[in-house]
PDB file of C-alpha atoms in Angstrom:
ATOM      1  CA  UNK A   1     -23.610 -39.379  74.174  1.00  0.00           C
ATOM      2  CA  UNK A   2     -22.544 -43.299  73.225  1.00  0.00           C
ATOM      3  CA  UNK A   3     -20.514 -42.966  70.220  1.00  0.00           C
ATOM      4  CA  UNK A   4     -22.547 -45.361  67.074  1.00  0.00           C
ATOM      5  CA  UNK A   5     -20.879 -47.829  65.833  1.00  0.00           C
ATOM      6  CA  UNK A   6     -21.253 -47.210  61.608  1.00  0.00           C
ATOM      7  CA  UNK A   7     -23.624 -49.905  61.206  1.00  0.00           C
ATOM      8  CA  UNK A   8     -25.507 -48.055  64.048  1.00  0.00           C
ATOM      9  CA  UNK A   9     -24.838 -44.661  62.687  1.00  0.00           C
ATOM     10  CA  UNK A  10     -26.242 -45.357  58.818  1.00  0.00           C
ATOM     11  CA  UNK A  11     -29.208 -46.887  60.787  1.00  0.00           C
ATOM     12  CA  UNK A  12     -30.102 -43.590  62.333  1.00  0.00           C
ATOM     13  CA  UNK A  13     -29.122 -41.406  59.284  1.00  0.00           C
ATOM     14  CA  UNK A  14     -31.793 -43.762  57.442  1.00  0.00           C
ATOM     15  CA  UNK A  15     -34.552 -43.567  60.577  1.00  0.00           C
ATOM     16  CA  UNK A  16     -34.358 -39.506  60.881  1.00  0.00           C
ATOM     17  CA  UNK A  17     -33.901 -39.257  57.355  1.00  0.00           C
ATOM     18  CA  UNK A  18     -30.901 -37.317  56.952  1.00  0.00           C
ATOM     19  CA  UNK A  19     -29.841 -39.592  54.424  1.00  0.00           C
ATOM     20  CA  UNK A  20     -32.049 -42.620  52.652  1.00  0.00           C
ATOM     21  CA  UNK A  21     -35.117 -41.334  51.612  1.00  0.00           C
ATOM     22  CA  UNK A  22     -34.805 -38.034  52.040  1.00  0.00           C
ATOM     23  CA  UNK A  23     -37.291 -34.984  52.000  1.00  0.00           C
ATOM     24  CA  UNK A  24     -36.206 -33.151  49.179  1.00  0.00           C
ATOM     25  CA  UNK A  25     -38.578 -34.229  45.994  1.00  0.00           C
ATOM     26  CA  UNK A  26     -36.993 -35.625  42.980  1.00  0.00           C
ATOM     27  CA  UNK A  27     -38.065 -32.915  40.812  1.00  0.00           C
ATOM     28  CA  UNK A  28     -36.458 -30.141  42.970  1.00  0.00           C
ATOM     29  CA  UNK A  29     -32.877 -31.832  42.807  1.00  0.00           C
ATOM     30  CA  UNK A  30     -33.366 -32.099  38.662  1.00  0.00           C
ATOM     31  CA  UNK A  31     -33.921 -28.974  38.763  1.00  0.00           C
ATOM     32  CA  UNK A  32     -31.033 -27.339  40.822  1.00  0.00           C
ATOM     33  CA  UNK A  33     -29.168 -29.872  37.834  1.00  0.00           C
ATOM     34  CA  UNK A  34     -30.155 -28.195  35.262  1.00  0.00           C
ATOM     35  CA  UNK A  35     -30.248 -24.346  36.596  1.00  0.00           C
ATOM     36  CA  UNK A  36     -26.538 -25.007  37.800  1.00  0.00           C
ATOM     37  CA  UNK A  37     -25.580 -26.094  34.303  1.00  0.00           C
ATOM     38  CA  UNK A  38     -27.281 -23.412  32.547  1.00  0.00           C
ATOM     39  CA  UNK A  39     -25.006 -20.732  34.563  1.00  0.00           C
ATOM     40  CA  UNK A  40     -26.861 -19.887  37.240  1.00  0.00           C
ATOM     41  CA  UNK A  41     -24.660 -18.592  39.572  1.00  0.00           C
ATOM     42  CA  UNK A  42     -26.835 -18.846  42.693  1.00  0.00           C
ATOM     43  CA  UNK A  43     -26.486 -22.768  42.049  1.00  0.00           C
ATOM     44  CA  UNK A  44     -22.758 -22.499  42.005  1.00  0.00           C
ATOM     45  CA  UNK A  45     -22.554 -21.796  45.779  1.00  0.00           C
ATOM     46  CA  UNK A  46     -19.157 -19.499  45.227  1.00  0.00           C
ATOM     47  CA  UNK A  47     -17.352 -21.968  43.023  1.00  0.00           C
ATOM     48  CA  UNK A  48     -16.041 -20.846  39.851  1.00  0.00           C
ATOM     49  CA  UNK A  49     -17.784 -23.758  37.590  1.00  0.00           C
ATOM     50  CA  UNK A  50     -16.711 -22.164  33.662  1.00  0.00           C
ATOM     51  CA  UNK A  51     -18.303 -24.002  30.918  1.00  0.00           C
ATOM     52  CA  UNK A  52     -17.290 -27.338  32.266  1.00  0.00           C
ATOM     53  CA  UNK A  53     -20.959 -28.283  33.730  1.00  0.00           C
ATOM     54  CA  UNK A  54     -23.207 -27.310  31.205  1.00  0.00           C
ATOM     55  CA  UNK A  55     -24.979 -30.748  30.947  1.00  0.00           C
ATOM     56  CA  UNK A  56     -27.480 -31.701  33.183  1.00  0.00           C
ATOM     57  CA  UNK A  57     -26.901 -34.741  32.638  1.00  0.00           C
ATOM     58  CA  UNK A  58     -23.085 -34.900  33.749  1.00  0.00           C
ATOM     59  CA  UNK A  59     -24.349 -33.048  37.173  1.00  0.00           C
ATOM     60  CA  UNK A  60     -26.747 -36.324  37.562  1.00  0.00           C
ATOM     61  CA  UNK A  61     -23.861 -38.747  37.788  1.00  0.00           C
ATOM     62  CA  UNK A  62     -21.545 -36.568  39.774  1.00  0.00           C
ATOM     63  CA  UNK A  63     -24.730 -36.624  42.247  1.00  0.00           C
ATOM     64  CA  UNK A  64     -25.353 -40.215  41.823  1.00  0.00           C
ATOM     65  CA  UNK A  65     -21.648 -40.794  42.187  1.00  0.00           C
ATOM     66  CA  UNK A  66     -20.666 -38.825  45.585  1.00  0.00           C
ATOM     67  CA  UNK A  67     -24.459 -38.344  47.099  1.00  0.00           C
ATOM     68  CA  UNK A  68     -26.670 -40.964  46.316  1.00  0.00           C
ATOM     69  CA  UNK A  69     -29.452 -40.172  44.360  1.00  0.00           C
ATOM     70  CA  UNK A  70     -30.829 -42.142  41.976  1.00  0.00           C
ATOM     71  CA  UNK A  71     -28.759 -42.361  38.518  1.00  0.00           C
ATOM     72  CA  UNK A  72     -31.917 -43.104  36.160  1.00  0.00           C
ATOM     73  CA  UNK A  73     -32.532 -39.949  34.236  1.00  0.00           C
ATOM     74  CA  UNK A  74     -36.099 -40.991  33.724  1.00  0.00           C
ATOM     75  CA  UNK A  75     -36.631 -40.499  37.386  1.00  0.00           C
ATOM     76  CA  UNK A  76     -38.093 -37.355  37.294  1.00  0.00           C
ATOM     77  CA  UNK A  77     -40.756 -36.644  40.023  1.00  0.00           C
ATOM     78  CA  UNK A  78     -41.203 -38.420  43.042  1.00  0.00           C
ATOM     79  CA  UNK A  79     -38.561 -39.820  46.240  1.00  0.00           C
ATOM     80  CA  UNK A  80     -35.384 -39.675  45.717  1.00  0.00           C
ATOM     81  CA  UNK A  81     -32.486 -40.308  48.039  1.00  0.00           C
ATOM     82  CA  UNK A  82     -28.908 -39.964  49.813  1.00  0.00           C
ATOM     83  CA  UNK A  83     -26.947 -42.712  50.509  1.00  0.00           C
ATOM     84  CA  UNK A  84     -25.763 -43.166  54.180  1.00  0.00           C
ATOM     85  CA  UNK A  85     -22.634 -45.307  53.362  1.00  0.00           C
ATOM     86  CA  UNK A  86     -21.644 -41.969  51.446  1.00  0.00           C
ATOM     87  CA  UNK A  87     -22.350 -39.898  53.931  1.00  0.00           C
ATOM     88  CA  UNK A  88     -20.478 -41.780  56.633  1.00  0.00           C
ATOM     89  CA  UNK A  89     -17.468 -41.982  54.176  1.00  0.00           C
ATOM     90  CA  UNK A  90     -17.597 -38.109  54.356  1.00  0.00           C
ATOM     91  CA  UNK A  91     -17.771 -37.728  58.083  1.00  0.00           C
ATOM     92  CA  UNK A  92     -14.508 -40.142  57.953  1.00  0.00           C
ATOM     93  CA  UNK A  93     -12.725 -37.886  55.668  1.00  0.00           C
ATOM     94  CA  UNK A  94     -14.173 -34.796  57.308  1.00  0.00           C
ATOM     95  CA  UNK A  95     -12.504 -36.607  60.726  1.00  0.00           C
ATOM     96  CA  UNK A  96      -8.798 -36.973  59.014  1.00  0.00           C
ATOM     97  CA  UNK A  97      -8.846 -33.840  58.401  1.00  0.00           C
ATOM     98  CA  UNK A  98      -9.696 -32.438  61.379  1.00  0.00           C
ATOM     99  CA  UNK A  99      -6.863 -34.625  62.794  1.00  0.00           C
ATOM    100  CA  UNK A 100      -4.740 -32.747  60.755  1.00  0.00           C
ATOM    101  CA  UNK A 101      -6.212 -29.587  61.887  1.00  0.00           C
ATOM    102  CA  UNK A 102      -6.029 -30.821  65.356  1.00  0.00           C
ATOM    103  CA  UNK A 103      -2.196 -31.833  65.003  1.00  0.00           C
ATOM    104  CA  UNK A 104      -1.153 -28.946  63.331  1.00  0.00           C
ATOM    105  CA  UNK A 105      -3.264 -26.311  65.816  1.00  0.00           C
ATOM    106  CA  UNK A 106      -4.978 -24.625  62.709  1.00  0.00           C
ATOM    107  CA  UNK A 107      -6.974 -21.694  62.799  1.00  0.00           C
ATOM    108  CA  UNK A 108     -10.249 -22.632  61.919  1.00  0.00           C
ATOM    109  CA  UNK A 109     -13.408 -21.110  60.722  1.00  0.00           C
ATOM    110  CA  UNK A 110     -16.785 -21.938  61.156  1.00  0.00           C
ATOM    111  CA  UNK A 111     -19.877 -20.580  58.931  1.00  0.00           C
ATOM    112  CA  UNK A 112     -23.237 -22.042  58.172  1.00  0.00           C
ATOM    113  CA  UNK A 113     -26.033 -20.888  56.161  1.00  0.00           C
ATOM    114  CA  UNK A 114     -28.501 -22.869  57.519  1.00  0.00           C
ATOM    115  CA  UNK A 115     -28.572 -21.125  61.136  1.00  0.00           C
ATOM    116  CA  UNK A 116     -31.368 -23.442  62.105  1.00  0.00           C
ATOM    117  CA  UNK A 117     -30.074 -26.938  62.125  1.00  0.00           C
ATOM    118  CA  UNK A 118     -26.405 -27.034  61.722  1.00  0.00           C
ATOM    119  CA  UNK A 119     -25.294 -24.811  64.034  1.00  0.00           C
ATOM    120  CA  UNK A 120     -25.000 -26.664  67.436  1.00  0.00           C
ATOM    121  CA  UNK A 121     -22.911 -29.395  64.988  1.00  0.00           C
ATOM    122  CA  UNK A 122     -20.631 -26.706  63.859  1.00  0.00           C
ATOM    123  CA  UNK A 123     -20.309 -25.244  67.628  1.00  0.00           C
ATOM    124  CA  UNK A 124     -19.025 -28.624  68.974  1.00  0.00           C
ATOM    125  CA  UNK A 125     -16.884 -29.097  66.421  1.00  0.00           C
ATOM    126  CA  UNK A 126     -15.285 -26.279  67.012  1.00  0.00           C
ATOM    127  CA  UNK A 127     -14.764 -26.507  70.830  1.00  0.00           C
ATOM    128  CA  UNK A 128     -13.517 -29.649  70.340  1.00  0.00           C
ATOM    129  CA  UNK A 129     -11.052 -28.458  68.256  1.00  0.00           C
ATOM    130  CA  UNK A 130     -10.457 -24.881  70.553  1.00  0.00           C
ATOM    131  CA  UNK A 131      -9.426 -28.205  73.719  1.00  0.00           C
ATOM    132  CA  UNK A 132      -6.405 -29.483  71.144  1.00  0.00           C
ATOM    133  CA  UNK A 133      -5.246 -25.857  71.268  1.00  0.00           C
ATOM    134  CA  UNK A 134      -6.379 -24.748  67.336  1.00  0.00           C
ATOM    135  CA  UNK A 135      -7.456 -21.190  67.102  1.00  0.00           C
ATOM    136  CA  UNK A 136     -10.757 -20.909  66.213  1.00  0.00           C
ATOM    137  CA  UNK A 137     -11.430 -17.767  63.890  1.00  0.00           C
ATOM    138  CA  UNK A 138     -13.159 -15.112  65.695  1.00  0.00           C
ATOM    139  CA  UNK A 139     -14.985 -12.807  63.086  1.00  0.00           C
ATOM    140  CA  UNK A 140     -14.456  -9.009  62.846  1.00  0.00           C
ATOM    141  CA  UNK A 141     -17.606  -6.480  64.737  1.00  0.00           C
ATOM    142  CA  UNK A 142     -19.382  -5.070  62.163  1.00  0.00           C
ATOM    143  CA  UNK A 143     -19.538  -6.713  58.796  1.00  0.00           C
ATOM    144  CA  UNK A 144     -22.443  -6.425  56.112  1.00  0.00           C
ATOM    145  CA  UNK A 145     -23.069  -8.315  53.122  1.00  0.00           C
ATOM    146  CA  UNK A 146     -26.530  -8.755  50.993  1.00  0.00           C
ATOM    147  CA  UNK A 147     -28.328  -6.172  52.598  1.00  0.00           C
ATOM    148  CA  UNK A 148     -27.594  -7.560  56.109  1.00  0.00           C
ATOM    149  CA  UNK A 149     -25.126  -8.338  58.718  1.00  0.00           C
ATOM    150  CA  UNK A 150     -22.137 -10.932  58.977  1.00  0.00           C
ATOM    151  CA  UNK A 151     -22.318 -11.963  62.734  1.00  0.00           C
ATOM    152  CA  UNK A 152     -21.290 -15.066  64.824  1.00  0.00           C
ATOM    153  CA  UNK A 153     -22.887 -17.170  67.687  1.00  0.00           C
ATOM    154  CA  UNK A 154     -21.202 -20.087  69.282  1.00  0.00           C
ATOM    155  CA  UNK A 155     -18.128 -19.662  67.194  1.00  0.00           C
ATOM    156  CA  UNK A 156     -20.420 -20.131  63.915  1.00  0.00           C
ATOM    157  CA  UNK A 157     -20.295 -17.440  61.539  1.00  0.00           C
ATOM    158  CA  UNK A 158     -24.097 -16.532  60.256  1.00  0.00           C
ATOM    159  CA  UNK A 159     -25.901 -14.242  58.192  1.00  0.00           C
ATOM    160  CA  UNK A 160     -28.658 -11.716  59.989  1.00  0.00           C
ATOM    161  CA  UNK A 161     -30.769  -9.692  58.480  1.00  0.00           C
ATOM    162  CA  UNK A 162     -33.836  -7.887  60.213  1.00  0.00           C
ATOM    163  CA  UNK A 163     -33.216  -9.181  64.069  1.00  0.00           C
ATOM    164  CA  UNK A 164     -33.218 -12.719  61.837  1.00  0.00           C
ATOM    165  CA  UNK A 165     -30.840 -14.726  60.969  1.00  0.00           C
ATOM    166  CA  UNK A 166     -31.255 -16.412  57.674  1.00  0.00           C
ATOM    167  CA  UNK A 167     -30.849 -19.289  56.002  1.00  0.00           C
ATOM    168  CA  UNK A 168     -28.497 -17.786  52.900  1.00  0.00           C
ATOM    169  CA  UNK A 169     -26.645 -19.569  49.803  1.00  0.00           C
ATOM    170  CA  UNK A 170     -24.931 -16.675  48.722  1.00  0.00           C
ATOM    171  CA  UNK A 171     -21.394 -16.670  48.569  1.00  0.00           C
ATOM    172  CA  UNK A 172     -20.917 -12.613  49.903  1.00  0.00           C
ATOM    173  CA  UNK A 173     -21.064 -13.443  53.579  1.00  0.00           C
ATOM    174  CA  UNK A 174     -17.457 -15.212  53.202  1.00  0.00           C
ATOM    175  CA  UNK A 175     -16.116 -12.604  50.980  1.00  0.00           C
ATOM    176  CA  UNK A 176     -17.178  -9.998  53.713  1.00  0.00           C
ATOM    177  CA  UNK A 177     -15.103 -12.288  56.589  1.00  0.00           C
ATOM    178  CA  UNK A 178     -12.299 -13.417  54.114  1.00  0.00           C
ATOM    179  CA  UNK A 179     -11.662  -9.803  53.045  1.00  0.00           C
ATOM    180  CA  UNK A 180     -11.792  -8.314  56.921  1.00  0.00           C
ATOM    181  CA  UNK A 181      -9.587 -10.530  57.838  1.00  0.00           C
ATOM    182  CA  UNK A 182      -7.123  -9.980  55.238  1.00  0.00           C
ATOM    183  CA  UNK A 183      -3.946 -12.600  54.112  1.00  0.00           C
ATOM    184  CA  UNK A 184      -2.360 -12.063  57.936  1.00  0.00           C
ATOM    185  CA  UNK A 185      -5.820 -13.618  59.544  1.00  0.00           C
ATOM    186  CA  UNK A 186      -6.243 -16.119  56.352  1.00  0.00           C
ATOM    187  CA  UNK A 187      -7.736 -19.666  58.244  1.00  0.00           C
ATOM    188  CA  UNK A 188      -6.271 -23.034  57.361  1.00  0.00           C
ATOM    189  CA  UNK A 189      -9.088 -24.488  57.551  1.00  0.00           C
ATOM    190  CA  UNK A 190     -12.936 -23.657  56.892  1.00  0.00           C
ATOM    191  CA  UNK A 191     -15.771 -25.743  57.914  1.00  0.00           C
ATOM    192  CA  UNK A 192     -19.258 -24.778  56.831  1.00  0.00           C
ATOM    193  CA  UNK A 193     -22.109 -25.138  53.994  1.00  0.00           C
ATOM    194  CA  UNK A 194     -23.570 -23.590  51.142  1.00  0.00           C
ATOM    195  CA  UNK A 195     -22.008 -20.482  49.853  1.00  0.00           C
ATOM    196  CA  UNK A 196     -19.853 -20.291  52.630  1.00  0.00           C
ATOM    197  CA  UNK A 197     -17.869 -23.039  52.398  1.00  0.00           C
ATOM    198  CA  UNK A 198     -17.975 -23.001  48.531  1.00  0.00           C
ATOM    199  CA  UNK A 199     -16.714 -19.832  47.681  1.00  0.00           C
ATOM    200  CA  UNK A 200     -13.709 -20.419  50.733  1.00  0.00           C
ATOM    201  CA  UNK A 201     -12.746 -22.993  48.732  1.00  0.00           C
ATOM    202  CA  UNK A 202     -12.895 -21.285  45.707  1.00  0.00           C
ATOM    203  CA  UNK A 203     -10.482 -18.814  47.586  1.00  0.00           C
ATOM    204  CA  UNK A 204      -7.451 -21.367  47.967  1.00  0.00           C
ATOM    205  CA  UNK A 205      -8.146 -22.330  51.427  1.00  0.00           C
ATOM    206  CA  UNK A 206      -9.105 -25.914  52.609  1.00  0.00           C
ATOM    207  CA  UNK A 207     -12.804 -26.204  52.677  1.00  0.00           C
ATOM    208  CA  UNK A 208     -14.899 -29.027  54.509  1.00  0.00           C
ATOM    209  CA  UNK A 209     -18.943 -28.747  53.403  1.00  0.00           C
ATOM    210  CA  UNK A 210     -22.325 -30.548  54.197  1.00  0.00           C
ATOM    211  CA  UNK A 211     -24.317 -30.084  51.179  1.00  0.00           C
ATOM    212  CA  UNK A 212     -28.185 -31.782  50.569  1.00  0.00           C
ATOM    213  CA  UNK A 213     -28.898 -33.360  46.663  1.00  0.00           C
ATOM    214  CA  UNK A 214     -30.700 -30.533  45.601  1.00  0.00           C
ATOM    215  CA  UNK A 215     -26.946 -28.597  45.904  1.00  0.00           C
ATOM    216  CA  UNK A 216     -24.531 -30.100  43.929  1.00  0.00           C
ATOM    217  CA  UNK A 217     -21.847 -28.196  43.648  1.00  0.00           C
ATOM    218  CA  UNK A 218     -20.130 -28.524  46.373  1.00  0.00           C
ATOM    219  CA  UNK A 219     -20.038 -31.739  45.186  1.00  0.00           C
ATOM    220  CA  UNK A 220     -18.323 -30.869  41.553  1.00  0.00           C
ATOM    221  CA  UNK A 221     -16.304 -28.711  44.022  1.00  0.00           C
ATOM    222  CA  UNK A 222     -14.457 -31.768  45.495  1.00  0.00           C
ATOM    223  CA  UNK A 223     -14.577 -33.788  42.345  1.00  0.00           C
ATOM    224  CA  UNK A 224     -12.768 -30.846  40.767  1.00  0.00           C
ATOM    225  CA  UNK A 225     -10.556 -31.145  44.116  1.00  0.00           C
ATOM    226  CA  UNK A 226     -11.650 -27.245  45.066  1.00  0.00           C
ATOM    227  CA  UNK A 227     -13.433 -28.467  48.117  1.00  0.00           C
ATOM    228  CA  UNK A 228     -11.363 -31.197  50.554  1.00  0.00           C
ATOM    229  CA  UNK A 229     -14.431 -32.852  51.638  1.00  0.00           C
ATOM    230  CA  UNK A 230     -18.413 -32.923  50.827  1.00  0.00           C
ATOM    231  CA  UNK A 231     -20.494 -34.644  53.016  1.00  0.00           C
ATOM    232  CA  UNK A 232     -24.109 -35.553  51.811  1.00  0.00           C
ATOM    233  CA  UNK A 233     -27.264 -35.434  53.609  1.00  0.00           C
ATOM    234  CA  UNK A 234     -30.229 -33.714  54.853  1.00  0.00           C
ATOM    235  CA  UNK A 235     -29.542 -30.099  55.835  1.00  0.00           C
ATOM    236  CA  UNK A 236     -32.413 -29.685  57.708  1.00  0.00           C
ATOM    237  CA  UNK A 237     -34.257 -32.216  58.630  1.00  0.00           C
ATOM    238  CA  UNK A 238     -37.361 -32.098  61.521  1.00  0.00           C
ATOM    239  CA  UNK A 239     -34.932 -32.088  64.811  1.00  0.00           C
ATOM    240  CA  UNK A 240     -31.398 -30.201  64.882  1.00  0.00           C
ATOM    241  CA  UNK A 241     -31.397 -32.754  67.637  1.00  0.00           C
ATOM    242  CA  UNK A 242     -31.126 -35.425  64.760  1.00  0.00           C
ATOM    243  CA  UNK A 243     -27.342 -34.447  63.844  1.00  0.00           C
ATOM    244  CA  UNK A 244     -25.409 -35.274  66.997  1.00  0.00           C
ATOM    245  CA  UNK A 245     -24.692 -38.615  66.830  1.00  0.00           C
ATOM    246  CA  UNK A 246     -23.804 -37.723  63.638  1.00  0.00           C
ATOM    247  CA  UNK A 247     -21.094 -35.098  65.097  1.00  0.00           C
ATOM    248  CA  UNK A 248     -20.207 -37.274  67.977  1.00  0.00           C
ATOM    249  CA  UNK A 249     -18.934 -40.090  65.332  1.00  0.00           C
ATOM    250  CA  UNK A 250     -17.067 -37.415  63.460  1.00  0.00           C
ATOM    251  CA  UNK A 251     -15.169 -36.244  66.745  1.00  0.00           C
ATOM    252  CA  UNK A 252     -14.689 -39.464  67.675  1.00  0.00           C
ATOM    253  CA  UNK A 253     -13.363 -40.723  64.408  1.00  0.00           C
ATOM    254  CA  UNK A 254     -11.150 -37.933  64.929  1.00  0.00           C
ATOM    255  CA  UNK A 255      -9.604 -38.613  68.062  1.00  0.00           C
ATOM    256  CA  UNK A 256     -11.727 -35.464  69.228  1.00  0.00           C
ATOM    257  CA  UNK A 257     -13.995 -36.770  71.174  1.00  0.00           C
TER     258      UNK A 257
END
């Protein structure tokens, strides 16, 4: 695939709406705010968030800050919107770090809980990083969290439940690989969404997340300095197809590609 140059790139992010005017309605991001900072824990996507967010308000201009969305409080139905310049300044601090990774031969994990668009992006980011010789975490046989089962395709660790797998926020998945594989199999380096890449940061290791504006903690998560890197756009948007020139920049920013 050509590599985009970023002009290019934001173009497409704003044409497939992964980031622009995105899908997710207005009044569904306000209220993700305002359930996160009333302590719901499902909206903390394994981060540890006190009694330091409990203003809705405050989560608005984190999200306006490091996603995009639009900083008028007033705003509250209707479009609302990622920016692609932030997005592409995620994917190039997502690619320094997996120069690092890449340098250092890490041992990497991969997790995503949304099986049905971001995992062919994890997957090649992950081989690419399996050619520079980094050990790419291979998950322990028989792991169950939430009623299901902890399993991985591709190199992508996923949650399956009923011959399924699911699209999951829930932080357990993680715990079940993190505490399987113990402190001797601990990864450097975890690259995933949602819960999973939460709630590995949360656990002291270095955590790169895509995260959508109706999820913002991830987002406190790296203004807090819990996650390394948030990147901001559409998790799931009408073709998984839609991500990889998104992925091929990344590697290529990297030196990976």
């Amino acid at each position: 695939m050509p590599i985009l140059s970023r002009p290019a790139l934001v173009e497409h992010l704003v044409r497939t709406r992964i980031a622009g005017d995105v899908a997710t309605p207005r009044d569904n991001n306000l209220s993700h705010y305002r359930k996160l900072a009333n302590g719901d824990r499902h909206y903390w996507l394994g981060l540890e968030l006190g009694d330091r967010w409990t203003d809705e308000q405050d989560v608005l201009a984190v999200m306006a800050e490091r996603c995009g969305v639009v900083d008028d409080p007033a705003h509250r139905v209707g479009q609302d919107t990622i920016d692609p310049e932030l997005t592409v300044d995620g994917l190039d601090r997502m690619a320094a770090r997996l120069r690092k990774a890449a340098a250092g031969r890490e041992r990497v994990l991969f997790a995503t809980g949304h099986p049905g668009s971001l995992i062919d992006v994890h997957s090649r980011v992950a081989a690419a990083l399996r050619a520079q010789g980094c050990d790419i975490v291979r998950i322990p046989g028989g792991l169950v969290a939430d009623e299901g089962y902890v399993v991985q395709f591709a190199d992508v660790a996923v949650f399956e439940r009923g011959a399924s797998l699911w699209h999951t926020h829930s932080p357990e998945p993680m715990n079940a690989i993190l505490d399987a594989l113990g402190e001797d199999g601990r990864p450097d380096l975890v690259i995933a969404d949602h819960g999973w890449a939460g709630r590995a940061g949360q656990r002291g290791i270095d955590s790169v997340g895509y995260a959508d504006c109706n999820d913002p903690a991830l987002f406190i998560g790296e203004a807090e300095g819990t996650m390394q890197v948030t990147i901001p756009l559409d998790d799931h948007v009408l073709d998984p197809r839609f991500y990889e020139p998104l992925t091929a920049y990344t590697l290529n920013a990297a030196g990976l590609a």
